mmCIF file of C-alpha atoms and ligand atoms in Angstrom:
data_model
loop_
_atom_site.group_PDB
_atom_site.id
_atom_site.type_symbol
_atom_site.label_atom_id
_atom_site.label_comp_id
_atom_site.label_asym_id
_atom_site.label_seq_id
_atom_site.Cartn_x
_atom_site.Cartn_y
_atom_site.Cartn_z
ATOM 1 C CA MET O 655 -54.713 -78.366 279.070
ATOM 2 C CA SER O 656 -57.461 -80.646 277.879
ATOM 3 C CA LEU O 657 -56.561 -84.176 277.045
ATOM 4 C CA SER O 658 -60.035 -84.925 275.654
ATOM 5 C CA LEU O 659 -60.339 -87.246 272.712
ATOM 6 C CA LEU O 660 -63.692 -85.882 271.682
ATOM 7 C CA PRO O 661 -63.910 -83.301 268.915
ATOM 8 C CA LYS O 662 -65.875 -80.171 269.476
ATOM 9 C CA TRP O 663 -67.444 -80.561 265.982
ATOM 10 C CA ARG O 664 -67.928 -83.278 263.435
ATOM 11 C CA ALA O 665 -68.159 -82.991 259.708
ATOM 12 C CA LYS O 666 -68.209 -85.505 256.907
ATOM 13 C CA THR O 667 -65.774 -83.527 254.819
ATOM 14 C CA VAL O 668 -64.108 -80.058 254.990
ATOM 15 C CA LEU O 669 -66.731 -78.753 252.588
ATOM 16 C CA GLU O 670 -69.226 -78.555 255.604
ATOM 17 C CA ILE O 671 -66.917 -75.991 257.302
ATOM 18 C CA THR O 672 -68.359 -72.840 255.656
ATOM 19 C CA PRO O 673 -67.313 -69.220 256.209
ATOM 20 C CA ALA O 674 -70.723 -68.549 257.817
ATOM 21 C CA PHE O 675 -70.120 -71.437 260.289
ATOM 22 C CA LEU O 676 -66.653 -70.210 261.182
ATOM 23 C CA LYS O 677 -67.968 -66.688 261.623
ATOM 24 C CA SER O 678 -70.720 -67.949 263.952
ATOM 25 C CA GLN O 679 -67.964 -69.514 266.058
ATOM 26 C CA ASN O 680 -65.716 -66.475 265.948
ATOM 27 C CA ILE O 681 -63.086 -68.470 264.149
ATOM 28 C CA ALA O 682 -60.632 -66.311 262.195
ATOM 29 C CA LEU O 683 -57.877 -68.919 261.585
ATOM 30 C CA LEU O 684 -58.392 -72.420 260.365
ATOM 31 C CA MET O 685 -55.557 -74.890 260.703
ATOM 32 C CA MET O 686 -55.845 -77.775 258.253
ATOM 33 C CA ASP O 687 -54.451 -81.245 258.402
ATOM 34 C CA PHE O 688 -53.252 -82.365 255.061
ATOM 35 C CA ASP O 689 -53.304 -86.059 254.404
ATOM 36 C CA ASN O 690 -56.779 -87.598 254.211
ATOM 37 C CA THR O 691 -58.323 -84.242 255.197
ATOM 38 C CA ILE O 692 -57.614 -82.097 252.039
ATOM 39 C CA VAL O 693 -56.357 -84.874 249.740
ATOM 40 C CA PRO O 694 -56.017 -88.663 250.208
ATOM 41 C CA TYR O 695 -52.507 -90.016 250.687
ATOM 42 C CA THR O 696 -52.520 -91.406 247.200
ATOM 43 C CA THR O 697 -52.736 -88.074 245.235
ATOM 44 C CA ASN O 698 -51.608 -84.480 245.358
ATOM 45 C CA THR O 699 -54.588 -83.156 243.474
ATOM 46 C CA PRO O 700 -57.640 -81.999 245.422
ATOM 47 C CA THR O 701 -61.079 -82.218 243.967
ATOM 48 C CA GLN O 702 -62.684 -79.208 242.292
ATOM 49 C CA GLU O 703 -64.954 -78.890 245.286
ATOM 50 C CA VAL O 704 -62.061 -78.660 247.725
ATOM 51 C CA MET O 705 -60.329 -76.094 245.523
ATOM 52 C CA GLN O 706 -63.512 -74.043 245.519
ATOM 53 C CA TRP O 707 -63.901 -74.456 249.312
ATOM 54 C CA LEU O 708 -60.320 -73.088 249.794
ATOM 55 C CA LYS O 709 -61.055 -70.155 247.560
ATOM 56 C CA ASP O 710 -64.368 -69.422 249.359
ATOM 57 C CA LEU O 711 -62.697 -69.319 252.761
ATOM 58 C CA LYS O 712 -59.882 -67.123 251.490
ATOM 59 C CA ASP O 713 -62.394 -64.774 249.908
ATOM 60 C CA ALA O 714 -64.234 -64.559 253.182
ATOM 61 C CA GLY O 715 -61.050 -63.452 254.912
ATOM 62 C CA VAL O 716 -60.481 -66.639 256.900
ATOM 63 C CA GLN O 717 -56.726 -67.229 257.576
ATOM 64 C CA LEU O 718 -55.662 -70.684 256.381
ATOM 65 C CA CYS O 719 -52.635 -72.658 257.352
ATOM 66 C CA VAL O 720 -51.805 -76.261 256.744
ATOM 67 C CA VAL O 721 -50.420 -77.867 259.899
ATOM 68 C CA SER O 722 -49.171 -81.333 259.030
ATOM 69 C CA ASN O 723 -47.048 -83.973 260.673
ATOM 70 C CA SER O 724 -45.807 -85.024 257.343
ATOM 71 C CA LYS O 725 -42.073 -84.877 256.520
ATOM 72 C CA LYS O 726 -42.744 -85.326 252.798
ATOM 73 C CA GLN O 727 -42.040 -82.643 250.207
ATOM 74 C CA ARG O 728 -45.494 -83.111 248.750
ATOM 75 C CA VAL O 729 -47.054 -80.965 251.479
ATOM 76 C CA PRO O 730 -44.973 -77.737 251.004
ATOM 77 C CA THR O 731 -45.068 -78.274 247.232
ATOM 78 C CA PHE O 732 -48.876 -78.479 247.329
ATOM 79 C CA CYS O 733 -49.133 -75.431 249.568
ATOM 80 C CA LYS O 734 -46.925 -73.384 247.403
ATOM 81 C CA GLU O 735 -48.822 -74.325 244.244
ATOM 82 C CA ASN O 736 -52.125 -73.473 245.904
ATOM 83 C CA GLY O 737 -51.065 -70.321 247.732
ATOM 84 C CA LEU O 738 -51.442 -71.775 251.199
ATOM 85 C CA ASP O 739 -49.352 -71.225 254.253
ATOM 86 C CA CYS O 740 -47.783 -74.385 255.692
ATOM 87 C CA ILE O 741 -46.208 -75.752 258.801
ATOM 88 C CA THR O 742 -44.822 -79.298 258.479
ATOM 89 C CA HIS O 743 -43.159 -81.654 261.029
ATOM 90 C CA SER O 744 -45.814 -80.289 263.394
ATOM 91 C CA LYS O 745 -45.695 -83.280 265.775
ATOM 92 C CA LYS O 746 -49.431 -83.310 266.599
ATOM 93 C CA PRO O 747 -50.800 -84.229 269.139
ATOM 94 C CA PHE O 748 -47.934 -82.295 270.828
ATOM 95 C CA PRO O 749 -48.428 -78.525 270.776
ATOM 96 C CA LYS O 750 -45.326 -77.648 268.728
ATOM 97 C CA GLY O 751 -46.863 -76.921 265.345
ATOM 98 C CA ILE O 752 -50.174 -75.657 266.587
ATOM 99 C CA ARG O 753 -48.573 -73.254 268.964
ATOM 100 C CA GLN O 754 -46.197 -72.082 266.264
ATOM 101 C CA CYS O 755 -49.206 -71.355 263.986
ATOM 102 C CA LEU O 756 -51.059 -69.460 266.745
ATOM 103 C CA GLN O 757 -47.959 -67.316 267.327
ATOM 104 C CA LYS O 758 -47.348 -66.753 263.664
ATOM 105 C CA TYR O 759 -50.833 -65.336 263.237
ATOM 106 C CA ASN O 760 -50.941 -63.789 266.682
ATOM 107 C CA ILE O 761 -54.383 -65.318 267.346
ATOM 108 C CA ASP O 762 -55.972 -66.406 270.525
ATOM 109 C CA PRO O 763 -56.730 -70.118 270.607
ATOM 110 C CA LYS O 764 -60.427 -69.400 271.091
ATOM 111 C CA ASN O 765 -60.470 -67.750 267.680
ATOM 112 C CA ALA O 766 -58.740 -70.661 265.896
ATOM 113 C CA ALA O 767 -59.922 -74.059 264.771
ATOM 114 C CA ILE O 768 -58.166 -77.156 263.567
ATOM 115 C CA VAL O 769 -59.655 -79.583 261.135
ATOM 116 C CA GLY O 770 -58.314 -83.070 260.630
ATOM 117 C CA ASP O 771 -59.237 -86.708 260.078
ATOM 118 C CA GLN O 772 -57.429 -88.333 263.028
ATOM 119 C CA ILE O 773 -58.476 -88.174 266.697
ATOM 120 C CA PHE O 774 -55.086 -89.141 268.203
ATOM 121 C CA THR O 775 -53.297 -86.358 266.372
ATOM 122 C CA ASP O 776 -55.542 -83.628 265.085
ATOM 123 C CA THR O 777 -58.399 -83.659 267.663
ATOM 124 C CA LEU O 778 -56.181 -84.319 270.746
ATOM 125 C CA GLY O 779 -53.650 -81.705 269.615
ATOM 126 C CA GLY O 780 -56.242 -79.112 269.043
ATOM 127 C CA ASN O 781 -58.010 -79.748 272.360
ATOM 128 C CA GLY O 782 -54.683 -79.694 274.162
ATOM 129 C CA CYS O 783 -54.049 -76.129 272.748
ATOM 130 C CA LYS O 784 -57.649 -75.035 273.466
ATOM 131 C CA VAL O 785 -58.199 -74.685 269.778
ATOM 132 C CA THR O 786 -61.687 -75.637 268.442
ATOM 133 C CA SER O 787 -61.342 -79.215 267.046
ATOM 134 C CA ILE O 788 -63.286 -80.321 264.063
ATOM 135 C CA LEU O 789 -63.108 -83.936 263.035
ATOM 136 C CA VAL O 790 -63.774 -85.067 259.494
ATOM 137 C CA GLN O 791 -64.095 -88.498 257.998
ATOM 138 C CA PRO O 792 -60.810 -89.754 256.459
ATOM 139 C CA ILE O 793 -61.012 -89.357 252.639
ATOM 140 C CA HIS O 794 -59.603 -92.842 252.052
ATOM 141 C CA ASN O 795 -57.893 -95.158 254.497
ATOM 142 C CA HIS O 796 -55.848 -97.013 251.860
ATOM 143 C CA ASN O 797 -53.723 -99.261 254.091
ATOM 144 C CA LEU O 798 -54.024 -101.495 257.105
ATOM 145 C CA PRO O 799 -52.362 -99.195 259.762
ATOM 146 C CA LEU O 800 -54.816 -96.386 258.786
ATOM 147 C CA LYS O 801 -57.778 -98.789 258.915
ATOM 148 C CA ALA O 802 -56.650 -100.116 262.340
ATOM 149 C CA ARG O 803 -56.285 -96.635 263.792
ATOM 150 C CA TYR O 804 -59.792 -95.764 262.493
ATOM 151 C CA VAL O 805 -61.187 -98.789 264.334
ATOM 152 C CA LEU O 806 -59.511 -97.537 267.555
ATOM 153 C CA GLU O 807 -61.252 -94.160 267.028
ATOM 154 C CA LEU O 808 -64.722 -95.633 266.601
ATOM 155 C CA PRO O 809 -65.822 -95.318 270.293
ATOM 156 C CA MET O 810 -64.908 -91.587 270.270
ATOM 157 C CA ARG O 811 -66.607 -91.152 266.849
ATOM 158 C CA PHE O 812 -69.715 -92.799 268.344
ATOM 159 C CA ILE O 813 -69.721 -90.711 271.495
ATOM 160 C CA SER O 814 -69.376 -87.483 269.448
ATOM 161 C CA ARG O 815 -71.893 -88.445 266.713
ATOM 162 C CA ASN O 816 -74.296 -85.715 267.632
ATOM 163 C CA ARG O 817 -71.762 -82.902 267.285
ATOM 164 C CA ARG O 818 -72.298 -82.618 263.582
ATOM 165 C CA ILE O 819 -72.018 -79.173 262.050
ATOM 166 C CA THR O 820 -74.635 -80.182 259.491
ATOM 167 C CA LYS O 821 -77.378 -82.281 261.139
HETATM 168 MG MG1 MG H 1281 -54.577 -86.844 258.267
#
């Protein structure tokens, strides 16, 4: 079990994670954090670009599942409206939700990736389950706790700055 706080890959937004990139990494299942990864905390409506990105991945045959720590109804509601599979209360960085997802899809961790905006939940959780971790920039840190956590992440973001998918 890896307790590394460094993501395998970095991206500015999810849009950089193309079907071609996932194919090159033998990734068949992409787990997606919800808040600040797909949409900001302050809305339930993704941008047109994110909607298109989700469609492109689906069309390419990539399995998609939202894996969120959220306990709010807005996550399953969003997933239902957008035809996405969904695991909530996932308790990242603990393995519960990520393992549940791997089992559900019967996929080896080496063929799965997790994208998220937070190192202490998404990146650490993915690394602990040997799932390829992809760190994105938070869409919008709208409050002080989120801003403070981001500051704590800055050393790891600095160390991993050369791991960008798109140089
Ligand atoms: Mg998040």
